[in-house]
Short mmCIF file of C-alpha atoms in Angstrom, two decimals:
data_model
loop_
_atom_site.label_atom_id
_atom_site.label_comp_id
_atom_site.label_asym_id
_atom_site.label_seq_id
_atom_site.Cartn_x
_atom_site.Cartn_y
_atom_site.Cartn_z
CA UNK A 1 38.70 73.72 84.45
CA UNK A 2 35.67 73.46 86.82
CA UNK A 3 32.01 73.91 85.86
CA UNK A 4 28.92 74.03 87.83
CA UNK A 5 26.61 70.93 86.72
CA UNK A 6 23.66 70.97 88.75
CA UNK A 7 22.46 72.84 91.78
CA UNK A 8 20.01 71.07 94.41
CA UNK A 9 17.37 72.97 96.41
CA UNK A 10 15.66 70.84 98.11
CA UNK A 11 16.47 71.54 102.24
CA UNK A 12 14.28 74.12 103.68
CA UNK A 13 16.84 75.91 105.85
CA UNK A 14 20.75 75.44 106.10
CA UNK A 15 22.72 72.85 104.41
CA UNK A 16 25.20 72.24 107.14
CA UNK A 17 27.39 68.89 105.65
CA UNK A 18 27.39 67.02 102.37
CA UNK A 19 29.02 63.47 102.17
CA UNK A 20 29.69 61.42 98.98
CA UNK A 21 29.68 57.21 98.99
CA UNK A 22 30.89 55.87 95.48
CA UNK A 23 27.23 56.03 93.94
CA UNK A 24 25.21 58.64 96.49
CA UNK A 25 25.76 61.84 98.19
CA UNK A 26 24.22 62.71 101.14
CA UNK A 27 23.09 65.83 102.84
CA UNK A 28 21.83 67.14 106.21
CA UNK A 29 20.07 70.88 107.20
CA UNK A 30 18.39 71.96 109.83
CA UNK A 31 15.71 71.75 108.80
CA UNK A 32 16.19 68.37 110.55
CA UNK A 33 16.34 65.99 107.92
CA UNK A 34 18.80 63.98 105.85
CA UNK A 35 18.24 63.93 102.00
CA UNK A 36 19.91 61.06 99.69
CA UNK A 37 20.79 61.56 95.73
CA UNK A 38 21.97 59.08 93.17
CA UNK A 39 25.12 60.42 91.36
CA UNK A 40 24.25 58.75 88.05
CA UNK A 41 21.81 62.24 87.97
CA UNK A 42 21.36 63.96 90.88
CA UNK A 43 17.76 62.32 91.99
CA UNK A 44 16.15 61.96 95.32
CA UNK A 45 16.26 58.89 96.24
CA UNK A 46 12.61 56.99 96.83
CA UNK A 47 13.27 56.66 100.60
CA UNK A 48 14.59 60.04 101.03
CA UNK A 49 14.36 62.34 103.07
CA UNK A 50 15.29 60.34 105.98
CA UNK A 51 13.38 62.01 109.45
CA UNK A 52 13.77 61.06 112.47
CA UNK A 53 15.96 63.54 114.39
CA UNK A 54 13.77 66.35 116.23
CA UNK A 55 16.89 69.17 115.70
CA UNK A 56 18.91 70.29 113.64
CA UNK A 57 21.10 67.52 111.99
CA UNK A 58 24.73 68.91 112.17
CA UNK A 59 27.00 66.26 110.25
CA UNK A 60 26.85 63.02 108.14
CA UNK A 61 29.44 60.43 106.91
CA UNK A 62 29.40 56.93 105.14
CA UNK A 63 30.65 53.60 105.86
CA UNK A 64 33.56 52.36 103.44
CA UNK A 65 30.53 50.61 101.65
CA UNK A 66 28.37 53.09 101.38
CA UNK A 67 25.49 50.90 102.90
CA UNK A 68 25.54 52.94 105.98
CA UNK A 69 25.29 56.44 106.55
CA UNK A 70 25.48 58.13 110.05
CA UNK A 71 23.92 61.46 110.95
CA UNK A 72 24.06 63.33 114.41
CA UNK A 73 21.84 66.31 116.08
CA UNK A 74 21.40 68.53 118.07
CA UNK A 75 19.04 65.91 120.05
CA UNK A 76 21.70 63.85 121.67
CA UNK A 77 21.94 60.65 119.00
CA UNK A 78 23.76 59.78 116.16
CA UNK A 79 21.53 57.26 113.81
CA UNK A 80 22.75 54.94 111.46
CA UNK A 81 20.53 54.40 108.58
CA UNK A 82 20.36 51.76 106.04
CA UNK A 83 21.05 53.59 102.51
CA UNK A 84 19.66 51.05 100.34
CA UNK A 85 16.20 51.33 102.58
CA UNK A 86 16.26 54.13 104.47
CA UNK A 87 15.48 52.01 107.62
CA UNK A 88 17.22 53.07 110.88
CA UNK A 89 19.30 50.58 112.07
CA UNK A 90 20.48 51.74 115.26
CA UNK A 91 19.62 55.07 117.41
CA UNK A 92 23.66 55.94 119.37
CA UNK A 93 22.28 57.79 122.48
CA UNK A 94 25.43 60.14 123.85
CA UNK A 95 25.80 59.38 128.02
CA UNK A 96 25.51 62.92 128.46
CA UNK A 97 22.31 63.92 126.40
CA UNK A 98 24.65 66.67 124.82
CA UNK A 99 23.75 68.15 120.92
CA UNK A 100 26.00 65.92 118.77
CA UNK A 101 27.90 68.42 116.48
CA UNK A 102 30.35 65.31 114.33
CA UNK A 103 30.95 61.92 113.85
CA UNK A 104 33.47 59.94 111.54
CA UNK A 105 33.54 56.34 111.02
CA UNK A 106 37.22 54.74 111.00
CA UNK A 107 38.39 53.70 107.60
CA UNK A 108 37.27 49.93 107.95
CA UNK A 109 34.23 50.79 109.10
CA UNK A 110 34.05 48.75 112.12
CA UNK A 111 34.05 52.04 114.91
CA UNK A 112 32.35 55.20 114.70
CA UNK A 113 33.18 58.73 116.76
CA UNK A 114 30.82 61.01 118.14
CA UNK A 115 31.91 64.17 119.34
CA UNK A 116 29.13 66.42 121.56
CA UNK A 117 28.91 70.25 122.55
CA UNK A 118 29.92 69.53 126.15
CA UNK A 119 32.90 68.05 124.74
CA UNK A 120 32.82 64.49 125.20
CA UNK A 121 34.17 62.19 122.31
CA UNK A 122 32.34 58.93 121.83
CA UNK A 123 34.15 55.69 119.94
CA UNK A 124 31.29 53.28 119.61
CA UNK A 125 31.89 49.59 117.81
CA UNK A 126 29.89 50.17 114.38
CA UNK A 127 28.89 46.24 114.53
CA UNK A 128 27.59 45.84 117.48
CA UNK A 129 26.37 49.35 118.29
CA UNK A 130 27.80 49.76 121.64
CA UNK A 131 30.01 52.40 123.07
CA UNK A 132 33.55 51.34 123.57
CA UNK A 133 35.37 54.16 125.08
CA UNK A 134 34.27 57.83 126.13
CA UNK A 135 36.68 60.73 127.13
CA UNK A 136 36.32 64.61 126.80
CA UNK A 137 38.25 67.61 126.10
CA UNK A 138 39.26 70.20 128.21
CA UNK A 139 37.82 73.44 126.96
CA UNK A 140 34.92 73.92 124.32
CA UNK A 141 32.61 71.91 122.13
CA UNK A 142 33.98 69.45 119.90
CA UNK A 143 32.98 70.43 116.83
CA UNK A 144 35.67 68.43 113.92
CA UNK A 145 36.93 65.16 113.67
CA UNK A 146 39.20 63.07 111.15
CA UNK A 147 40.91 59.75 111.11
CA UNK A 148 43.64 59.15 109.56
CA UNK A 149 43.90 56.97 106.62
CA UNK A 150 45.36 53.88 108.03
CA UNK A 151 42.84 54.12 111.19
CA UNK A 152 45.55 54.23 113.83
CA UNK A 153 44.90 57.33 115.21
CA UNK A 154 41.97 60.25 114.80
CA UNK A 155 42.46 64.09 115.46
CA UNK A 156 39.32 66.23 116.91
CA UNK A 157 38.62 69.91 117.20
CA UNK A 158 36.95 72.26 119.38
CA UNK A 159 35.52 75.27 119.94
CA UNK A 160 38.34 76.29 121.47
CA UNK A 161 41.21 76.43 119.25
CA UNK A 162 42.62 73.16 120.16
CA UNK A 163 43.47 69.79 118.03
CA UNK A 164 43.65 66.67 120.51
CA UNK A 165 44.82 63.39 118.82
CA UNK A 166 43.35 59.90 120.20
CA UNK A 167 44.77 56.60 119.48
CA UNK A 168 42.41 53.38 118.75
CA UNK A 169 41.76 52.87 122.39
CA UNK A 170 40.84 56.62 122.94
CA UNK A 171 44.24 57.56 124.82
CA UNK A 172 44.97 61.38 124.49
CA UNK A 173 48.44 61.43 122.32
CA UNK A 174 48.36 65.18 121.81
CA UNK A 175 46.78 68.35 122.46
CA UNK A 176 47.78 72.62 121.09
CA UNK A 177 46.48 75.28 120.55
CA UNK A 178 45.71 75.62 116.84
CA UNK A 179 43.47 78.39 115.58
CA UNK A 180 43.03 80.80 118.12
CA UNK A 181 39.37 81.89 118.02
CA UNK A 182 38.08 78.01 117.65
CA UNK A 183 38.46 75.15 114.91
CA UNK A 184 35.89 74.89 112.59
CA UNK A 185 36.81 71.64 110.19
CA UNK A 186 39.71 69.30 109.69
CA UNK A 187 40.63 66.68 107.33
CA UNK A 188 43.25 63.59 106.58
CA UNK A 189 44.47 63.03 102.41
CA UNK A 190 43.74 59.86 102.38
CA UNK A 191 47.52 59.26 100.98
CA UNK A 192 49.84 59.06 103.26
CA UNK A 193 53.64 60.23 102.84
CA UNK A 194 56.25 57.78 103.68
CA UNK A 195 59.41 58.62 105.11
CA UNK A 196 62.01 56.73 107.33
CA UNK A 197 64.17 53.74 107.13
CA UNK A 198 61.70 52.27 109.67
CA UNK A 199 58.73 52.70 107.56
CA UNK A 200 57.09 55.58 109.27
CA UNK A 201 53.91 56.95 106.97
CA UNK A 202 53.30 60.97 107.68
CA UNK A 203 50.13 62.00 106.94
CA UNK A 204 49.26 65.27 105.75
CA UNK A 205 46.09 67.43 107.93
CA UNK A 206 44.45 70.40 107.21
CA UNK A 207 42.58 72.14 109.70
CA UNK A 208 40.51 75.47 109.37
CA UNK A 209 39.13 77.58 111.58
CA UNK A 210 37.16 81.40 112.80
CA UNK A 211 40.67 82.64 112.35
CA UNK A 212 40.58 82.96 108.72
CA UNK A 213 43.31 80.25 108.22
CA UNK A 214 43.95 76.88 106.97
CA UNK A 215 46.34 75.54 108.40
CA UNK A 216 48.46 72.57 106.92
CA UNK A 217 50.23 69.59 109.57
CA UNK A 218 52.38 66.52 109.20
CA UNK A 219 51.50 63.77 111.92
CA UNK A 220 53.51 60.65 112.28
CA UNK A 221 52.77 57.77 114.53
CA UNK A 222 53.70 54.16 115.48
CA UNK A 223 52.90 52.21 118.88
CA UNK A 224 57.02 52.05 119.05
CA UNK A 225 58.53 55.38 118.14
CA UNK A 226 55.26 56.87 119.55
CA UNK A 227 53.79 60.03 117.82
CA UNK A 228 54.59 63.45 116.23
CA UNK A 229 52.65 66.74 114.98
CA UNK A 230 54.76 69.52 112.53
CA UNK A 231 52.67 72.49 111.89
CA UNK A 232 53.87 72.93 107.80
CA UNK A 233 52.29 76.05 106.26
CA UNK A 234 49.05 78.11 106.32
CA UNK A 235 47.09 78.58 102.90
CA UNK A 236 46.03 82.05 102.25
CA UNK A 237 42.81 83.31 100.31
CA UNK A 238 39.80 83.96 102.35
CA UNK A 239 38.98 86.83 104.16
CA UNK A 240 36.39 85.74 106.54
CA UNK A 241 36.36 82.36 108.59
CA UNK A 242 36.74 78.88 107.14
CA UNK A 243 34.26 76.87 108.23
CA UNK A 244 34.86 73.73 106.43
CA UNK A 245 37.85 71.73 104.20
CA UNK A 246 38.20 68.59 102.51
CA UNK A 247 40.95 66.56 100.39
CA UNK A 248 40.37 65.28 97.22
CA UNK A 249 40.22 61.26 97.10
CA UNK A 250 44.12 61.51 95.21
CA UNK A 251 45.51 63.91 97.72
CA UNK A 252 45.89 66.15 95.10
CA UNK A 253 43.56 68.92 95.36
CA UNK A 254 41.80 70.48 99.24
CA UNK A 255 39.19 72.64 98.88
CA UNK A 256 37.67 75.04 101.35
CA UNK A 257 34.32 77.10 102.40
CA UNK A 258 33.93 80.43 104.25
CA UNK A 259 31.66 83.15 105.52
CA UNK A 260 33.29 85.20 102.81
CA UNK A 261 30.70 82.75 100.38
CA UNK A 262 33.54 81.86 98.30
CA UNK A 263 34.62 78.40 97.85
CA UNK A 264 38.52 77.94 97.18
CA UNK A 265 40.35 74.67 95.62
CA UNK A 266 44.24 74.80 96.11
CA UNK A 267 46.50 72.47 94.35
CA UNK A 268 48.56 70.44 97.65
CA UNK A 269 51.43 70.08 96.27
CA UNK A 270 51.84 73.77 95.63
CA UNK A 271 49.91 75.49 97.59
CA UNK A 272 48.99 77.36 94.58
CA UNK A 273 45.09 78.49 94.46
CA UNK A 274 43.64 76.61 91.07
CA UNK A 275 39.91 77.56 91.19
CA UNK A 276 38.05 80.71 93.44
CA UNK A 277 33.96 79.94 93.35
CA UNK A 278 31.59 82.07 94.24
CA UNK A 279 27.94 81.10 93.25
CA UNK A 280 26.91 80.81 96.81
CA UNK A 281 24.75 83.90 98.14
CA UNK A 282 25.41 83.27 101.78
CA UNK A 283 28.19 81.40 104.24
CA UNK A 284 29.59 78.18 102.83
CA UNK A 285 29.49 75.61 105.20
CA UNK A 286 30.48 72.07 104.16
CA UNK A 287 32.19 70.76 101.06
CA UNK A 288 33.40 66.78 100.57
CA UNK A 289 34.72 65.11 97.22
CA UNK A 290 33.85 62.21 95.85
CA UNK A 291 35.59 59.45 96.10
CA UNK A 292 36.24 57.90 92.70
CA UNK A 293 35.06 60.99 90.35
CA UNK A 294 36.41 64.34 90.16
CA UNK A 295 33.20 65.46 91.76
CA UNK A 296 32.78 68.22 94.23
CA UNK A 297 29.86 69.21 96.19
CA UNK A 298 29.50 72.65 98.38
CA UNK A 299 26.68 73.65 100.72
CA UNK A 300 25.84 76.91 101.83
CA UNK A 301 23.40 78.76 104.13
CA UNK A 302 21.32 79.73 101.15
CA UNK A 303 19.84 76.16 101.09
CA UNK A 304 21.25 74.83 97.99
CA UNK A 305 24.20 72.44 97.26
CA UNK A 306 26.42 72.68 94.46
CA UNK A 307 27.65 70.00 92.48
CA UNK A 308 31.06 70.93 90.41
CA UNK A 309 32.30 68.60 87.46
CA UNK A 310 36.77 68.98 87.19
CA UNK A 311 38.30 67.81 83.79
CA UNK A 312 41.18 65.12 84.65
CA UNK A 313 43.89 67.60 83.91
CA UNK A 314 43.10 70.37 86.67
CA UNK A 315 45.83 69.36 88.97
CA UNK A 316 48.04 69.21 86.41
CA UNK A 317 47.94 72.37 84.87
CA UNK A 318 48.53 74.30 88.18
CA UNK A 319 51.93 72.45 87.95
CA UNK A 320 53.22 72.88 84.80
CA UNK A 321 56.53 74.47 86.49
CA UNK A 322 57.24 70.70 87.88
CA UNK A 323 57.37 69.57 84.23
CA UNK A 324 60.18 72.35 83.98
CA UNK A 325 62.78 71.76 86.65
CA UNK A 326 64.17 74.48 88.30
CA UNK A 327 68.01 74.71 87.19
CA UNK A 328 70.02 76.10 89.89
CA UNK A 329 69.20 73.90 93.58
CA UNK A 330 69.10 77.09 95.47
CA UNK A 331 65.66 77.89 94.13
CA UNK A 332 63.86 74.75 94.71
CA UNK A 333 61.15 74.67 96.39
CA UNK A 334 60.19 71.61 99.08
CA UNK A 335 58.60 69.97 96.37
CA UNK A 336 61.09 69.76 94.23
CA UNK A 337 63.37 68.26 96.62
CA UNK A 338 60.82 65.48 97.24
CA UNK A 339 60.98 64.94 93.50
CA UNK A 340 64.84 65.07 93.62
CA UNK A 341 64.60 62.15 96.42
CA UNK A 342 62.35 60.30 94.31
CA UNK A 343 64.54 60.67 91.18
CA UNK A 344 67.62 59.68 93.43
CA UNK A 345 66.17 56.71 94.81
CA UNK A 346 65.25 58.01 98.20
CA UNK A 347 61.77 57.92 97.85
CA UNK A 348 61.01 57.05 101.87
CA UNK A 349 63.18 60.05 102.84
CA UNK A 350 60.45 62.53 101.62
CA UNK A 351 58.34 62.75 104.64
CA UNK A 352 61.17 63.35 106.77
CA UNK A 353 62.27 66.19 104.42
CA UNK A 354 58.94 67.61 103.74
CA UNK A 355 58.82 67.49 107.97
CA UNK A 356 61.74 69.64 108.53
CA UNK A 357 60.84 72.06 105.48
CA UNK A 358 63.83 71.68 103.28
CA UNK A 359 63.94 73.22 100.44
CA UNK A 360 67.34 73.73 97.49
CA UNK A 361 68.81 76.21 99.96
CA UNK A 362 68.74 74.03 102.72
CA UNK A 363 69.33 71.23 100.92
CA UNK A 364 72.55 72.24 99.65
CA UNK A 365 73.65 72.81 103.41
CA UNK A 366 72.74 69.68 104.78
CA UNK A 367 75.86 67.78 106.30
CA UNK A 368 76.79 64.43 108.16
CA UNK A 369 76.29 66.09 111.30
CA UNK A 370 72.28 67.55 110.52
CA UNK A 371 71.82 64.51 108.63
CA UNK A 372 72.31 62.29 111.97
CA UNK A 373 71.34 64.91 115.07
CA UNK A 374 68.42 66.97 113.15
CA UNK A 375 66.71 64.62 110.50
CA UNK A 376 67.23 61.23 112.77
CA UNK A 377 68.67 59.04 109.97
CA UNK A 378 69.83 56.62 111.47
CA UNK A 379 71.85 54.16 108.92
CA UNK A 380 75.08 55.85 107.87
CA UNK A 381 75.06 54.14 103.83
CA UNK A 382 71.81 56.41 103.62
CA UNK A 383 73.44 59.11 105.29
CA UNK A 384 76.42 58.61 102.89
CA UNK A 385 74.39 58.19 99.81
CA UNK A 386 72.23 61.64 100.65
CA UNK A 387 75.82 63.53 100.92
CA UNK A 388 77.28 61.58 97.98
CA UNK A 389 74.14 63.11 95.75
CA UNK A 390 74.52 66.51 97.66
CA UNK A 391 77.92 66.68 96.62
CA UNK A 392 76.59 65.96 92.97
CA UNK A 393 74.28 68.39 93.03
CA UNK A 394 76.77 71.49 94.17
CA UNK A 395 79.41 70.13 91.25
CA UNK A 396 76.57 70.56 88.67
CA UNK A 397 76.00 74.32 90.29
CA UNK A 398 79.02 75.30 90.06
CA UNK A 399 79.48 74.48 86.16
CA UNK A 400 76.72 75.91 85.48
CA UNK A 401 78.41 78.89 87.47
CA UNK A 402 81.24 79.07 84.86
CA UNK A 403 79.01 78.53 81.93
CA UNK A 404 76.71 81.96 82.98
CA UNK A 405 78.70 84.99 81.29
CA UNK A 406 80.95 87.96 83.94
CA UNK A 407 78.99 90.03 83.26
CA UNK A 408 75.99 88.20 84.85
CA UNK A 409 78.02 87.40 88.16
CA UNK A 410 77.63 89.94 90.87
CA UNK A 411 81.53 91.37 91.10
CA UNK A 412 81.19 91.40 95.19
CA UNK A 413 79.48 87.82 96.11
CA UNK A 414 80.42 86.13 92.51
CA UNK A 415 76.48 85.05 92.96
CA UNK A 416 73.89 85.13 90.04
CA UNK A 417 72.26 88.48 90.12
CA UNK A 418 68.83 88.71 90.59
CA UNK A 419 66.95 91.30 87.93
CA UNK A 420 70.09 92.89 87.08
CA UNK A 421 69.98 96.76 85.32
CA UNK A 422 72.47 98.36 83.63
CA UNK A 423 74.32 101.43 84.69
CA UNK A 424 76.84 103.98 83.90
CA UNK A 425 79.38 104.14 86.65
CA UNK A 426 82.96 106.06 87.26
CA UNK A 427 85.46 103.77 88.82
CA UNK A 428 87.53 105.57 91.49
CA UNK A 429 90.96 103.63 92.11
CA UNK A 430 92.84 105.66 95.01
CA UNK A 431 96.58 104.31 95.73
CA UNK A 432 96.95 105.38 99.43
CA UNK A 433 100.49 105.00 99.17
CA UNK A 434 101.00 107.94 97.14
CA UNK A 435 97.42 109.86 97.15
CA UNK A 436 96.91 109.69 93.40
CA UNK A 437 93.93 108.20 91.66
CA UNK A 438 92.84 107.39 88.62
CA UNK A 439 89.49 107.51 86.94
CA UNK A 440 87.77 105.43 84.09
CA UNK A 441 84.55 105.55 82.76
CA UNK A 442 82.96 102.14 82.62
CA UNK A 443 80.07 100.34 81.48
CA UNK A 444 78.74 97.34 83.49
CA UNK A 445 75.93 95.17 84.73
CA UNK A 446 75.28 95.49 89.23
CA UNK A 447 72.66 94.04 90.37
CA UNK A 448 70.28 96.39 92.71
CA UNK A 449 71.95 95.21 96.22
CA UNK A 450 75.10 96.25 95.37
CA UNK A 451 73.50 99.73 94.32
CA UNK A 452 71.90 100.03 97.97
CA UNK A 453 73.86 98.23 100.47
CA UNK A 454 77.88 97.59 101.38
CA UNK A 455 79.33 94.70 100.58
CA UNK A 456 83.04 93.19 101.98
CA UNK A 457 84.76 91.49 99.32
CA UNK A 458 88.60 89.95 99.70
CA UNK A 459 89.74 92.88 98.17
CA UNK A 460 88.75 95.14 101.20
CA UNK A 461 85.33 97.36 101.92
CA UNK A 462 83.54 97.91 98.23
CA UNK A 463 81.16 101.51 98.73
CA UNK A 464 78.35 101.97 95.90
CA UNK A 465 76.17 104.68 95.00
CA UNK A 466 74.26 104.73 91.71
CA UNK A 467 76.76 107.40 90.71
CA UNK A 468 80.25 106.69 91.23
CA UNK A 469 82.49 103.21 92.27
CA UNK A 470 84.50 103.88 94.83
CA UNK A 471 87.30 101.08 95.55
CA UNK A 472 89.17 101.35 99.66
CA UNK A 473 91.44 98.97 99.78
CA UNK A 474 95.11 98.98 101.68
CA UNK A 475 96.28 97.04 98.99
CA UNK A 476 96.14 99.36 96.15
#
């Protein structure tokens, strides 16, 4: 369950990002100001609201202390203010003069991005307050920016469509084309997913954008095997464009905001949609967790932010089907895989799997060969041990093959049938050899492909209608 606690009205135009420290939460507007609130109850702060940007302020993030918090404008600087104070404690002027739509600081706190709407990305040293490296994007404003969790590597977004990754010394790693009418928002789980015998971590992205999707990557990277991006999935539910999404702290939960007004919270592991809310009167645009709480706070156009309580046991309910294992492989789903590795002992083959979207079907097809040339595992006693468990796993299917009744077996593919109906059918048997056939009436259970479709069977072509059986075969 989620429940609206308290509601803040404070801005006097649009709230355009929230951000959450472990004891404040912070929000901007443009109404050009940056407002501060205790999360023991939801007060202003003494020092707050913080003024000092002439435009609209477009974005705001914390330090990993929460002592700092950085805001950026549409005037050209990025400020870092003392929270504990409200003192500025350093003005970031970008070369170019252009509005400053995002910034991010890295995970350790020690450099902070600034991306601008002439598309120039800033990486300035948080310490000292200089700039460190500049570079710019081809096409648009940037407009999003994450890093990931380990600080290696951030991704940005633009106005344009595209997502451009940077490592730590600002060197373009990758750019495509990801929402085709511009990116609005992206975001890193803070938990990464390991995978690989070499101790690659995959980390999982969500970006959003005017296209109406969210969209769902897998990013690997080292300085020696260099770097890789998997689009995964796109999460359906809004009708309108998404103009912001954030994970939970846990990795567990991602929640989104669009110009639909609705805000959505999926469950990541199963894509499932756990919570639709809707108490905003105009666009949503910004929603962030916090980080040690199963807090969530959503801004909007219609000046307010929203601050929604979860009870410890939301993520768990939208998965009760994991505490119930599929039976037969064929149906699992990637998920369940990744808790079959787990189970099996091949806990850092799951980002690899999860990469290459395999699920019980393709699981159960995997062979040496795929297992070397497609997934890249390299050592051949993991290779051996993944087919030895394989093997395991189509054993177990096939007793519980011959435990499932005849009648329940499809009589063409000898598969289980799926929503099977009962019917009434006349069983033709023609002997070619002499012209005579023989008819029998006959109860049994056929499943509704065989009812529609052909099949070929070993005993020759197999015809259905819903009426009559009719058996060809040279051999009768």
């Amino acid at each position: 369950m989620v429940k609206l606690i308290h509601t803040l009205a404070d801005h006097d135009d649009d709230v355009n990002c929230c951000a959450f420290s472990s004891s404040l939460l912070a929000t901007c507007s443009l109404d050009k100001t940056v407002r501060l609130y205790s999360l023991s109850d939801f007060s202003e702060l003494p020092h707050s609201p913080l003024t000092f940007h002439t435009y609209t302020v477009h974005c705001c993030c914390f330090s990993a202390s929460g002592h700092i918090l950085a805001s950026c404008s549409t005037d050209g600087t990025t400020v870092l203010w003392d929270t504990q104070n409200g003192q500025t404690l350093a003005v970031l002027e970008q070369p170019s003069g252009s509005p400053v739509r995002v910034c991010r600081f890295s995970p350790d706190s020690t450099c902070l991005v600034s991306g601008a709407a002439d598309g120039t990305v800033v990486l300035w040293n948080a310490q000292s307050y200089k700039l460190y490296r500049c570079a710019s994007v081809k096409d648009g404003s940037l407009v999003a920016c994450a890093f990931s969790p380990n600080g290696n590597f951030f991704v940005t977004g633009s106005s344009c469509g595209d997502l451009t990754v940077w490592d730590d010394k600002m060197r373009c790693l990758h750019s495509e084309k990801a929402h085709d009418l511009g990116i609005t928002c992206c975001d890193f789980s803070s938990q990464p997913v390991s995978g690989g015998e070499q101790g690659l971590q995959f980390f999982r992205l969500a970006s959003c954008g005017q296209d109406c999707q969210i969209k769902i990557w897998v990013i690997s990277f080292t300085h020696t095997l260099g770097f890789e991006l998997k689009y995964k999935s796109i999460l359906s539910g809004h009708c309108a464009p998404v103009l912001t999404c954030a994970f939970s702290h846990d990795g567990q939960m991602l929640v989104s905001g669009s110009v639909d007004k609705s805000v959505i919270v999926y469950d990541t592991n199963t894509e499932d949609i756990l919570h639709t809310l809707t108490q905003h009167t105009r666009y949503v645009t910004t929603c962030a967790f916090a980080p040690n709480i199963l807090l969530l706070a959503t801004g909007s156009m219609d000046k307010t932010v929203n601050i929604w309580q979860f009870d410890l046991e939301t993520p768990c309910q939208a998965r009760i089907a994991e505490d119930q294992p599929k039976q037969f492989t064929e149906d699992w789903s990637e998920d369940d895989v990744s808790n079959w590795l787990c189970a099996q002992g091949l806990k850092d083959l799951v980002g690899i799997f999860k990469m290459n979207n395999i699920d019980g079907r393709e699981l159960l097809n995997l062979t040496k060969e795929s297992l070397a040339d497609d997934l890249k595992i390299e050592s051949l006693g993991l290779r051996s041990k993944v087919l030895r468990k394989i093997e395991e796993l189509r054993t177990k299917m096939k007793t519980l093959s011959s435990e499932i009744p005849d009648e329940f077996i499809c009589p063409i593919t000898r598969e289980l049938m799926k929503d099977p109906v009962i019917a009434s059918v006349k069983r033709y048997l023609w002997k070619l050899s002499t012209g005579r056939g023989h008819i029998a009436p006959k109860e049994c259970w056929a499943c509704f492909v065989c009812f529609s479709g052909q099949q070929v069977g070993s005993g020759g072509l197999r015809t259905w209608t819903t009426d009559v059986l009719k058996i060809q075969s040279p051999g009768l």
